[in-house]
Short mmCIF file of C-alpha atoms and ligand atoms in Angstrom, two decimals:
data_model
loop_
_atom_site.label_atom_id
_atom_site.label_comp_id
_atom_site.label_asym_id
_atom_site.label_seq_id
_atom_site.Cartn_x
_atom_site.Cartn_y
_atom_site.Cartn_z
CA MET A 1 -0.19 -0.08 -0.23
CA THR A 2 1.28 3.26 -0.83
CA ASP A 3 0.02 6.51 1.57
CA PHE A 4 -1.26 8.32 -1.35
CA PHE A 5 -4.94 8.27 0.15
CA LYS A 6 -3.93 7.82 3.27
CA GLY A 7 -7.36 8.46 5.70
CA ILE A 8 -9.83 7.78 2.46
CA PRO A 9 -11.77 4.83 2.90
CA ALA A 10 -13.74 2.08 0.16
CA ILE A 11 -16.39 4.59 -0.92
CA THR A 12 -20.28 2.93 -1.26
CA TYR A 13 -23.39 3.82 -1.83
CA GLU A 14 -25.07 5.54 1.52
CA GLY A 15 -28.13 6.82 -0.21
CA PRO A 16 -29.45 10.76 -1.31
CA GLU A 17 -29.87 11.33 2.37
CA THR A 18 -26.07 10.91 4.11
CA SER A 19 -24.13 13.76 4.86
CA ASN A 20 -20.77 11.49 3.71
CA GLU A 21 -19.01 13.16 1.07
CA PHE A 22 -17.07 9.88 0.72
CA ALA A 23 -19.95 7.95 -0.50
CA PHE A 24 -22.04 7.53 -3.20
CA ARG A 25 -26.07 9.28 -3.29
CA HIS A 26 -26.99 7.64 -5.95
CA TYR A 27 -25.03 4.79 -7.88
CA ASN A 28 -25.51 2.12 -6.33
CA PRO A 29 -23.50 -0.71 -8.07
CA ASN A 30 -26.26 -3.47 -7.01
CA GLU A 31 -29.03 -1.77 -8.27
CA MET A 32 -31.98 -3.05 -10.97
CA VAL A 33 -32.22 -0.29 -13.76
CA MET A 34 -34.29 -1.73 -16.55
CA GLY A 35 -34.02 -5.45 -15.67
CA LYS A 36 -29.59 -5.30 -15.25
CA ARG A 37 -27.48 -4.01 -12.61
CA MET A 38 -26.82 -0.04 -12.78
CA GLU A 39 -22.40 -1.03 -12.26
CA ASP A 40 -22.96 -3.74 -15.59
CA HIS A 41 -25.28 -0.58 -17.36
CA LEU A 42 -22.45 2.27 -16.50
CA ARG A 43 -19.54 0.05 -16.54
CA PHE A 44 -17.25 2.78 -15.64
CA ALA A 45 -14.12 3.21 -16.64
CA ILE A 46 -10.76 5.39 -14.94
CA ALA A 47 -8.53 7.06 -17.41
CA TYR A 48 -5.27 6.63 -16.51
CA TRP A 49 -3.57 9.66 -18.50
CA HIS A 50 -5.91 12.54 -16.74
CA SER A 51 -6.15 11.11 -13.14
CA PHE A 52 -1.75 9.77 -12.89
CA ALA A 53 0.12 11.48 -16.13
CA TRP A 54 -1.77 14.67 -16.00
CA GLN A 55 0.46 17.10 -14.10
CA GLY A 56 -1.86 20.42 -14.43
CA GLY A 57 -0.06 22.03 -17.54
CA ASP A 58 -2.33 24.99 -19.47
CA PRO A 59 -0.60 27.49 -22.18
CA PHE A 60 0.55 29.72 -19.29
CA GLY A 61 1.71 27.20 -16.91
CA GLY A 62 3.32 23.98 -16.08
CA GLN A 63 3.49 21.81 -13.70
CA THR A 64 1.09 22.37 -10.82
CA PHE A 65 0.33 18.67 -9.47
CA ASP A 66 3.04 17.35 -7.41
CA ARG A 67 3.02 13.70 -7.62
CA PRO A 68 5.47 11.44 -5.62
CA TRP A 69 5.30 9.18 -9.06
CA PHE A 70 5.75 11.63 -11.02
CA GLY A 71 9.43 11.17 -14.08
CA ASP A 72 10.65 8.92 -16.39
CA THR A 73 11.59 5.80 -14.35
CA MET A 74 10.70 2.44 -14.20
CA ASP A 75 10.43 2.39 -10.23
CA LEU A 76 8.22 5.58 -10.63
CA ALA A 77 6.11 4.14 -13.72
CA ARG A 78 5.54 1.02 -10.84
CA LEU A 79 4.47 3.38 -8.17
CA LYS A 80 2.27 5.14 -10.22
CA ALA A 81 0.63 2.33 -11.21
CA ASP A 82 0.16 1.29 -7.33
CA VAL A 83 -1.34 4.31 -6.56
CA ALA A 84 -3.96 4.06 -9.54
CA PHE A 85 -5.42 0.69 -8.57
CA GLU A 86 -5.56 2.01 -4.89
CA MET A 87 -7.69 4.63 -6.60
CA PHE A 88 -10.00 1.96 -8.76
CA ASP A 89 -10.37 0.11 -5.95
CA ILE A 90 -11.22 2.82 -3.61
CA LEU A 91 -13.84 3.69 -6.28
CA GLY A 92 -15.40 0.26 -6.91
CA ALA A 93 -14.27 1.30 -10.36
CA PRO A 94 -15.14 -1.99 -13.11
CA PHE A 95 -12.47 -0.39 -15.65
CA PHE A 96 -9.57 1.60 -16.10
CA CYS A 97 -8.05 2.78 -19.63
CA PHE A 98 -4.70 3.70 -20.65
CA HIS A 99 -2.61 5.11 -23.64
CA ASP A 100 1.44 3.78 -23.59
CA ALA A 101 3.03 6.83 -22.61
CA ASP A 102 0.83 7.22 -19.25
CA VAL A 103 1.74 4.25 -18.43
CA ARG A 104 5.28 3.67 -19.27
CA PRO A 105 8.53 5.95 -20.10
CA GLU A 106 9.61 6.43 -23.12
CA GLY A 107 12.55 4.71 -24.27
CA GLU A 108 15.59 5.89 -26.20
CA ASP A 109 14.19 4.14 -29.14
CA PHE A 110 11.35 1.92 -29.69
CA ALA A 111 12.81 -1.40 -28.37
CA ASN A 112 13.19 0.16 -24.81
CA SER A 113 9.93 1.68 -25.22
CA THR A 114 8.32 -1.04 -25.82
CA ARG A 115 10.15 -3.23 -23.29
CA ASN A 116 8.96 -0.44 -20.89
CA LEU A 117 5.41 -1.11 -21.87
CA GLU A 118 5.66 -4.32 -22.21
CA GLU A 119 6.78 -4.93 -18.24
CA ILE A 120 4.50 -2.36 -17.19
CA VAL A 121 1.73 -4.53 -18.49
CA ASP A 122 3.24 -7.90 -16.87
CA TYR A 123 2.68 -5.18 -13.27
CA PHE A 124 -0.27 -4.59 -14.62
CA ALA A 125 -1.38 -8.65 -15.51
CA ALA A 126 -0.33 -9.09 -11.66
CA LYS A 127 -2.33 -6.70 -9.97
CA MET A 128 -5.56 -7.41 -12.31
CA GLU A 129 -5.30 -11.12 -10.74
CA SER A 130 -6.64 -9.87 -7.77
CA SER A 131 -8.54 -6.22 -8.10
CA LYS A 132 -11.78 -6.81 -9.79
CA THR A 133 -10.72 -3.31 -12.19
CA LYS A 134 -10.65 -4.41 -15.84
CA LEU A 135 -9.35 -3.25 -18.69
CA LEU A 136 -12.36 -1.05 -21.13
CA TRP A 137 -9.70 0.08 -24.12
CA GLY A 138 -6.11 0.80 -24.98
CA THR A 139 -5.09 3.13 -26.85
CA ALA A 140 -1.45 4.61 -28.41
CA ASN A 141 -0.59 7.76 -27.50
CA LEU A 142 0.51 9.28 -31.07
CA PHE A 143 0.12 12.98 -30.39
CA SER A 144 2.28 14.27 -27.80
CA HIS A 145 6.28 13.39 -28.68
CA ARG A 146 7.36 15.29 -31.79
CA ARG A 147 7.62 12.75 -33.92
CA PHE A 148 3.89 12.51 -34.35
CA MET A 149 3.43 16.62 -34.81
CA SER A 150 2.82 16.34 -38.60
CA GLY A 151 0.31 13.68 -37.67
CA ALA A 152 0.66 9.10 -36.93
CA ALA A 153 -1.16 7.79 -39.88
CA THR A 154 -1.52 11.33 -42.02
CA ASN A 155 2.03 12.03 -42.15
CA PRO A 156 3.65 12.97 -44.48
CA ASP A 157 7.28 11.53 -43.72
CA PRO A 158 6.60 7.65 -44.53
CA ASP A 159 8.86 7.06 -41.96
CA VAL A 160 6.82 8.32 -38.84
CA PHE A 161 3.65 6.14 -40.58
CA ALA A 162 5.36 2.98 -40.51
CA TYR A 163 6.25 4.39 -36.66
CA ALA A 164 2.64 4.77 -35.26
CA GLY A 165 1.83 1.17 -37.56
CA ALA A 166 4.84 -0.27 -34.96
CA THR A 167 3.60 1.31 -31.67
CA ILE A 168 0.06 0.85 -32.73
CA LYS A 169 0.39 -3.18 -32.98
CA THR A 170 2.07 -2.84 -29.69
CA CYS A 171 -0.47 -1.14 -27.83
CA MET A 172 -2.97 -3.95 -29.53
CA ASP A 173 -0.67 -5.73 -28.12
CA ALA A 174 -0.86 -5.14 -24.50
CA THR A 175 -4.77 -4.42 -24.91
CA HIS A 176 -5.38 -8.24 -25.93
CA LYS A 177 -2.91 -9.34 -22.69
CA LEU A 178 -5.03 -7.56 -20.70
CA GLY A 179 -8.45 -8.37 -21.71
CA GLY A 180 -9.39 -5.27 -22.71
CA ALA A 181 -13.04 -5.14 -23.88
CA ASN A 182 -11.83 -2.35 -26.64
CA TYR A 183 -9.05 -0.61 -28.62
CA VAL A 184 -9.12 2.83 -29.43
CA LEU A 185 -8.10 4.87 -31.99
CA TRP A 186 -8.08 9.31 -31.46
CA GLY A 187 -6.95 10.98 -34.54
CA GLY A 188 -5.29 14.14 -32.53
CA ARG A 189 -2.68 15.20 -35.32
CA GLU A 190 -4.65 13.08 -37.88
CA GLY A 191 -5.68 16.39 -39.93
CA TYR A 192 -3.56 19.81 -41.00
CA GLU A 193 -2.37 22.81 -39.94
CA THR A 194 -2.97 24.75 -42.99
CA LEU A 195 -3.89 23.28 -47.11
CA LEU A 196 -0.84 25.11 -48.11
CA ASN A 197 1.71 21.98 -47.57
CA THR A 198 -1.51 19.19 -47.42
CA ASP A 199 -2.62 17.10 -49.73
CA LEU A 200 -5.52 15.82 -47.90
CA THR A 201 -6.47 12.86 -50.34
CA ARG A 202 -3.27 11.48 -49.81
CA GLU A 203 -3.63 11.57 -46.00
CA ILE A 204 -7.32 10.19 -45.72
CA GLU A 205 -6.09 7.01 -47.09
CA GLN A 206 -3.26 6.49 -45.71
CA ALA A 207 -5.78 7.01 -42.32
CA GLY A 208 -7.95 4.28 -44.56
CA ARG A 209 -4.85 2.20 -44.66
CA MET A 210 -3.61 2.05 -41.46
CA LEU A 211 -7.75 1.60 -39.28
CA SER A 212 -7.61 -1.56 -42.40
CA MET A 213 -4.12 -2.80 -41.08
CA VAL A 214 -5.63 -2.61 -37.38
CA VAL A 215 -8.61 -4.69 -38.30
CA GLU A 216 -6.33 -7.20 -40.23
CA TYR A 217 -3.81 -7.43 -36.90
CA LYS A 218 -6.99 -7.92 -34.12
CA HIS A 219 -8.02 -10.92 -36.65
CA LYS A 220 -4.66 -12.04 -37.32
CA ILE A 221 -3.84 -12.30 -33.21
CA GLY A 222 -7.86 -12.83 -31.86
CA PHE A 223 -8.73 -9.92 -30.25
CA ASN A 224 -12.82 -10.01 -29.50
CA GLY A 225 -13.00 -6.42 -28.17
CA THR A 226 -14.25 -3.74 -30.65
CA ILE A 227 -12.02 -1.15 -32.15
CA LEU A 228 -13.17 2.46 -31.84
CA ILE A 229 -12.44 5.64 -33.73
CA GLU A 230 -13.00 8.76 -31.03
CA PRO A 231 -14.08 11.78 -33.21
CA LYS A 232 -13.18 14.72 -32.83
CA PRO A 233 -13.11 17.95 -34.89
CA GLN A 234 -10.36 19.75 -34.27
CA GLU A 235 -7.39 20.32 -30.77
CA PRO A 236 -4.81 19.76 -30.83
CA ALA A 237 -5.35 19.79 -35.57
CA LYS A 238 -6.97 22.89 -36.19
CA HIS A 239 -8.49 20.60 -38.60
CA GLN A 240 -9.03 16.71 -37.91
CA TYR A 241 -10.42 14.15 -39.82
CA ASP A 242 -12.39 12.32 -38.31
CA TYR A 243 -14.74 15.30 -37.01
CA ASP A 244 -17.83 13.75 -36.11
CA VAL A 245 -19.84 10.18 -35.87
CA ALA A 246 -21.29 10.92 -39.49
CA THR A 247 -17.47 11.88 -40.77
CA VAL A 248 -16.14 8.88 -39.54
CA TYR A 249 -19.16 6.69 -41.15
CA GLY A 250 -18.27 8.24 -44.69
CA PHE A 251 -14.86 7.20 -43.69
CA LEU A 252 -15.61 3.83 -43.19
CA LYS A 253 -17.74 3.23 -45.35
CA ARG A 254 -15.05 4.62 -47.72
CA PHE A 255 -12.57 1.74 -46.75
CA GLY A 256 -15.41 -0.69 -46.27
CA LEU A 257 -14.80 -1.30 -42.35
CA GLU A 258 -18.41 -0.31 -41.48
CA ASN A 259 -18.97 -3.40 -39.88
CA GLU A 260 -15.65 -4.19 -38.26
CA VAL A 261 -14.89 -0.58 -35.92
CA LYS A 262 -17.79 1.49 -34.28
CA VAL A 263 -17.37 5.03 -32.43
CA ASN A 264 -16.36 6.01 -29.06
CA ILE A 265 -18.02 9.36 -28.80
CA GLU A 266 -17.14 11.99 -26.42
CA GLN A 267 -18.89 14.83 -24.60
CA GLY A 268 -16.99 17.27 -25.39
CA HIS A 269 -15.85 16.72 -28.71
CA ALA A 270 -19.03 16.25 -29.51
CA ILE A 271 -20.18 19.82 -28.62
CA LEU A 272 -16.42 21.40 -30.60
CA ALA A 273 -18.56 20.13 -33.08
CA GLY A 274 -21.01 21.70 -33.08
CA HIS A 275 -23.88 19.29 -31.76
CA SER A 276 -24.83 17.92 -29.01
CA PHE A 277 -24.22 14.67 -27.15
CA GLU A 278 -27.20 13.07 -27.60
CA HIS A 279 -26.52 13.44 -30.97
CA GLU A 280 -23.95 12.10 -31.90
CA LEU A 281 -25.51 8.94 -29.60
CA ALA A 282 -28.22 9.05 -31.50
CA MET A 283 -25.93 9.21 -34.97
CA ALA A 284 -24.40 6.76 -33.78
CA ALA A 285 -27.09 3.95 -32.67
CA SER A 286 -28.95 4.84 -36.05
CA LEU A 287 -25.56 3.26 -37.86
CA GLY A 288 -24.89 0.70 -35.81
CA ILE A 289 -21.37 1.86 -34.85
CA LEU A 290 -22.19 3.29 -30.79
CA GLY A 291 -19.73 1.85 -29.40
CA SER A 292 -18.45 3.29 -26.11
CA ILE A 293 -18.37 6.84 -24.78
CA ASP A 294 -16.01 9.09 -22.65
CA ILE A 295 -17.60 11.50 -20.19
CA ASN A 296 -16.95 14.97 -19.01
CA ARG A 297 -17.58 18.82 -19.49
CA ASN A 298 -16.92 21.37 -21.54
CA ASP A 299 -17.31 24.65 -20.26
CA TYR A 300 -20.29 26.32 -22.75
CA GLN A 301 -18.18 29.83 -22.31
CA SER A 302 -14.58 29.09 -23.40
CA GLY A 303 -15.44 26.87 -26.32
CA TRP A 304 -12.49 24.99 -25.50
CA ASP A 305 -12.08 21.10 -24.61
CA THR A 306 -11.57 21.32 -20.73
CA ASP A 307 -12.40 18.10 -19.97
CA GLN A 308 -14.25 18.89 -16.71
CA PHE A 309 -16.15 16.54 -14.73
CA PRO A 310 -19.45 15.53 -15.49
CA ASN A 311 -22.08 17.46 -13.65
CA ASN A 312 -25.10 18.16 -15.46
CA VAL A 313 -27.56 15.27 -14.61
CA PRO A 314 -30.52 16.41 -17.52
CA GLU A 315 -27.64 15.75 -20.13
CA MET A 316 -26.45 12.83 -18.97
CA ALA A 317 -30.17 11.96 -18.87
CA LEU A 318 -30.52 12.48 -22.46
CA ALA A 319 -27.22 10.81 -23.34
CA TYR A 320 -28.08 7.21 -21.55
CA TYR A 321 -31.52 8.08 -22.86
CA GLU A 322 -29.85 7.57 -26.08
CA VAL A 323 -27.33 4.94 -25.18
CA LEU A 324 -30.61 2.80 -23.52
CA LYS A 325 -33.17 3.26 -26.70
CA ALA A 326 -29.91 1.54 -28.88
CA GLY A 327 -29.83 -1.28 -26.07
CA GLY A 328 -27.32 -0.50 -23.66
CA PHE A 329 -23.48 -0.78 -24.52
CA THR A 330 -21.77 -4.27 -25.29
CA THR A 331 -18.33 -4.40 -24.76
CA GLY A 332 -18.23 0.16 -24.13
CA GLY A 333 -18.32 1.68 -21.49
CA THR A 334 -18.19 5.34 -19.28
CA ASN A 335 -14.64 6.20 -19.61
CA PHE A 336 -14.43 9.62 -17.05
CA ASP A 337 -11.81 10.61 -19.99
CA ALA A 338 -11.81 14.00 -17.37
CA LYS A 339 -9.49 16.22 -15.33
CA LEU A 340 -9.72 17.58 -12.19
CA ARG A 341 -9.04 21.15 -12.61
CA ARG A 342 -5.08 22.25 -11.95
CA GLN A 343 -6.09 24.06 -9.21
CA SER A 344 -7.23 20.89 -7.07
CA LEU A 345 -4.55 20.08 -5.56
CA ASP A 346 -5.16 17.33 -3.50
CA PRO A 347 -5.82 13.57 -3.74
CA GLU A 348 -9.83 13.69 -2.06
CA ASP A 349 -10.19 16.08 -4.78
CA LEU A 350 -9.40 13.02 -7.13
CA ILE A 351 -11.86 10.53 -5.61
CA LEU A 352 -14.42 13.35 -4.53
CA ALA A 353 -14.70 14.61 -8.81
CA HIS A 354 -15.38 10.72 -9.44
CA VAL A 355 -17.91 10.55 -7.02
CA GLY A 356 -19.41 12.91 -8.11
CA GLY A 357 -19.20 12.56 -11.97
CA MET A 358 -20.36 7.88 -10.95
CA ASP A 359 -23.48 10.19 -9.29
CA ALA A 360 -24.55 12.25 -12.20
CA CYS A 361 -24.02 9.61 -14.62
CA ALA A 362 -25.94 7.48 -12.41
CA ARG A 363 -28.75 9.96 -11.41
CA GLY A 364 -28.98 10.72 -15.64
CA LEU A 365 -29.14 6.95 -16.13
CA LYS A 366 -31.91 6.46 -13.75
CA ALA A 367 -34.01 9.14 -14.83
CA ALA A 368 -32.83 8.18 -18.46
CA ALA A 369 -35.21 4.27 -17.58
CA ALA A 370 -37.96 6.04 -16.20
CA ILE A 371 -38.85 8.24 -19.69
CA LEU A 372 -38.34 4.74 -21.40
CA GLU A 373 -40.65 3.39 -18.86
CA ASN A 374 -42.73 5.92 -18.19
CA GLY A 375 -43.55 5.58 -22.16
CA THR A 376 -45.35 9.30 -22.79
CA LEU A 377 -41.93 10.47 -25.16
CA GLU A 378 -41.78 7.39 -27.54
CA ALA A 379 -45.35 7.39 -27.77
CA MET A 380 -45.69 10.86 -28.74
CA ARG A 381 -42.81 10.78 -31.17
CA ALA A 382 -44.22 7.69 -32.93
CA GLU A 383 -47.68 9.45 -33.02
CA ARG A 384 -45.34 12.50 -34.78
CA TYR A 385 -45.07 10.00 -37.20
CA ALA A 386 -47.90 6.97 -37.71
CA GLY A 387 -49.15 9.07 -41.45
CA TRP A 388 -45.85 6.96 -42.46
CA ASN A 389 -47.86 3.79 -41.57
CA SER A 390 -50.62 4.37 -44.18
CA ASP A 391 -50.09 2.06 -47.65
CA GLU A 392 -49.93 4.87 -49.75
CA ALA A 393 -47.19 6.49 -47.33
CA ARG A 394 -45.76 3.08 -47.86
CA LYS A 395 -45.38 3.74 -51.32
CA MET A 396 -43.92 6.65 -51.74
CA LEU A 397 -40.28 5.41 -49.86
CA SER A 398 -41.26 1.45 -51.42
CA GLY A 399 -39.95 3.00 -54.99
CA GLU A 400 -43.64 2.17 -56.35
CA TYR A 401 -43.71 5.86 -56.67
CA ALA A 402 -41.81 8.81 -58.66
CA LEU A 403 -42.31 11.80 -59.18
CA ASP A 404 -44.57 12.27 -61.83
CA ASP A 405 -46.66 9.68 -59.99
CA LEU A 406 -46.46 11.82 -56.56
CA GLU A 407 -48.18 14.71 -59.06
CA ALA A 408 -50.89 12.86 -60.00
CA TYR A 409 -51.62 11.41 -56.38
CA VAL A 410 -51.80 15.08 -55.58
CA ARG A 411 -53.74 16.25 -57.90
CA ALA A 412 -55.96 13.43 -57.72
CA SER A 413 -56.00 13.46 -53.91
CA GLY A 414 -56.56 17.47 -53.54
CA LEU A 415 -53.68 16.95 -50.86
CA ASN A 416 -53.66 20.15 -49.09
CA PRO A 417 -51.09 19.43 -45.62
CA GLU A 418 -51.92 21.30 -42.32
CA PRO A 419 -49.07 21.74 -40.20
CA ARG A 420 -49.18 19.73 -36.94
CA SER A 421 -47.56 21.42 -33.89
CA GLY A 422 -44.10 19.45 -33.18
CA LYS A 423 -45.06 20.04 -29.44
CA GLN A 424 -41.31 20.73 -27.57
CA GLU A 425 -41.99 22.37 -24.75
CA ARG A 426 -44.32 19.70 -23.95
CA LEU A 427 -42.01 17.43 -24.31
CA GLU A 428 -39.71 19.19 -22.31
CA ASN A 429 -41.71 19.41 -19.80
CA LEU A 430 -42.44 15.70 -19.77
CA VAL A 431 -38.00 15.26 -19.41
CA ASN A 432 -38.65 17.87 -16.72
CA ARG A 433 -40.60 15.31 -14.74
CA PHE A 434 -37.62 13.08 -14.20
CA VAL A 435 -34.34 15.01 -13.99
C1 XUL B 501 -8.14 13.33 -26.49
C2 XUL B 501 -8.93 12.81 -25.68
C3 XUL B 501 -8.07 11.51 -26.09
C4 XUL B 501 -8.51 10.11 -25.99
C5 XUL B 501 -7.37 8.73 -25.81
O1 XUL B 501 -9.32 15.09 -26.73
O2 XUL B 501 -10.58 12.35 -25.41
O3 XUL B 501 -8.38 10.99 -23.91
O4 XUL B 501 -9.39 10.03 -25.29
O5 XUL B 501 -6.72 8.85 -26.95
CO1 CO B 502 -11.23 10.46 -25.35
#
């Protein structure tokens, strides 16, 4: 045991009335929601990078956190892992997620970096034998090191493409070895700063080939998890190719990968793309590619990807409504891709941020389930489209009618459509009864 979280108890469910800050008020893992345990619905994961690797820097200042494991040695990487697994236990977190760069020091070359990763993966594997925490997903950090400044798969230099592919392979091996449920690709630098030096046709083809190799390798090693792309429109690149869910779907279709790859949708990324989180979730569900979610919240005034812990229950309710409507997660889950504010220095801040986030998600999930079970919202949605159940309406979609048939039909029947209310406020009032 380290003494980092000394004095902080394991967090358990005490209910909404408790005055104990170190307790769940709403997240009750064993509570049944629509016939499934809450823990199995939400599938919470702790993000290694924000909680253990991020040092509190911003564009105007560096490190604010003073963690005993900061540094570039394997001993410190093991200390970081000790503290991480202690936090997983305190929170009862069913999953965690990591990038290679979060968990191991960079070596002087590829072989050394990989050896460091493999050693830490073995260290994780030993811990996971006695821990209840599993791996939701692993990923490669192909955006922090300067070699990736002009992209990884989309780099103009084929040597970087090769290095990126080799790195992904080692991270897929690590994920597979640890029994990961998914493998994620987020292309932070897969995009460009200026078209003046960019051949976007070539770059997108490179990205397509890389993703195909990822899928081929997944099958080669018998990895049963889901490959997930995480869309984001910009930050750090000015234009990123995986802009949003719809763009990713077009990319997958183009390379014939739409049945192989799903999406990991992050709330803050949806907002950066000018969408609501629930829009992105509904779009992914509609396209059959809803995989997993990265949960956080952006500051709506700043326009940045601020990665704050979620605390807006109505937003969570609308998000989990889409997840539940789509049948819930299979391999996916709810990853806290959220970081403390840089002034939140204390170990207990890290715990309380997650406690609050888990409670906010649990309230959202319960509200979403209540709206679904109530049924009025879906009944009213169905009623809005009920006209499409008529024979005439079906013919319009089945190909039996062409435009000139529609003209004939409108003339013959004397159609003169009357607008009907969309009832938005009434529906908003309905939702507000549950959140
Ligand atoms: C960056 C982001 C990443 C991915 C994993 O905005 O969300 O942390 O989740 O690379
Ligand atoms: Co993310």
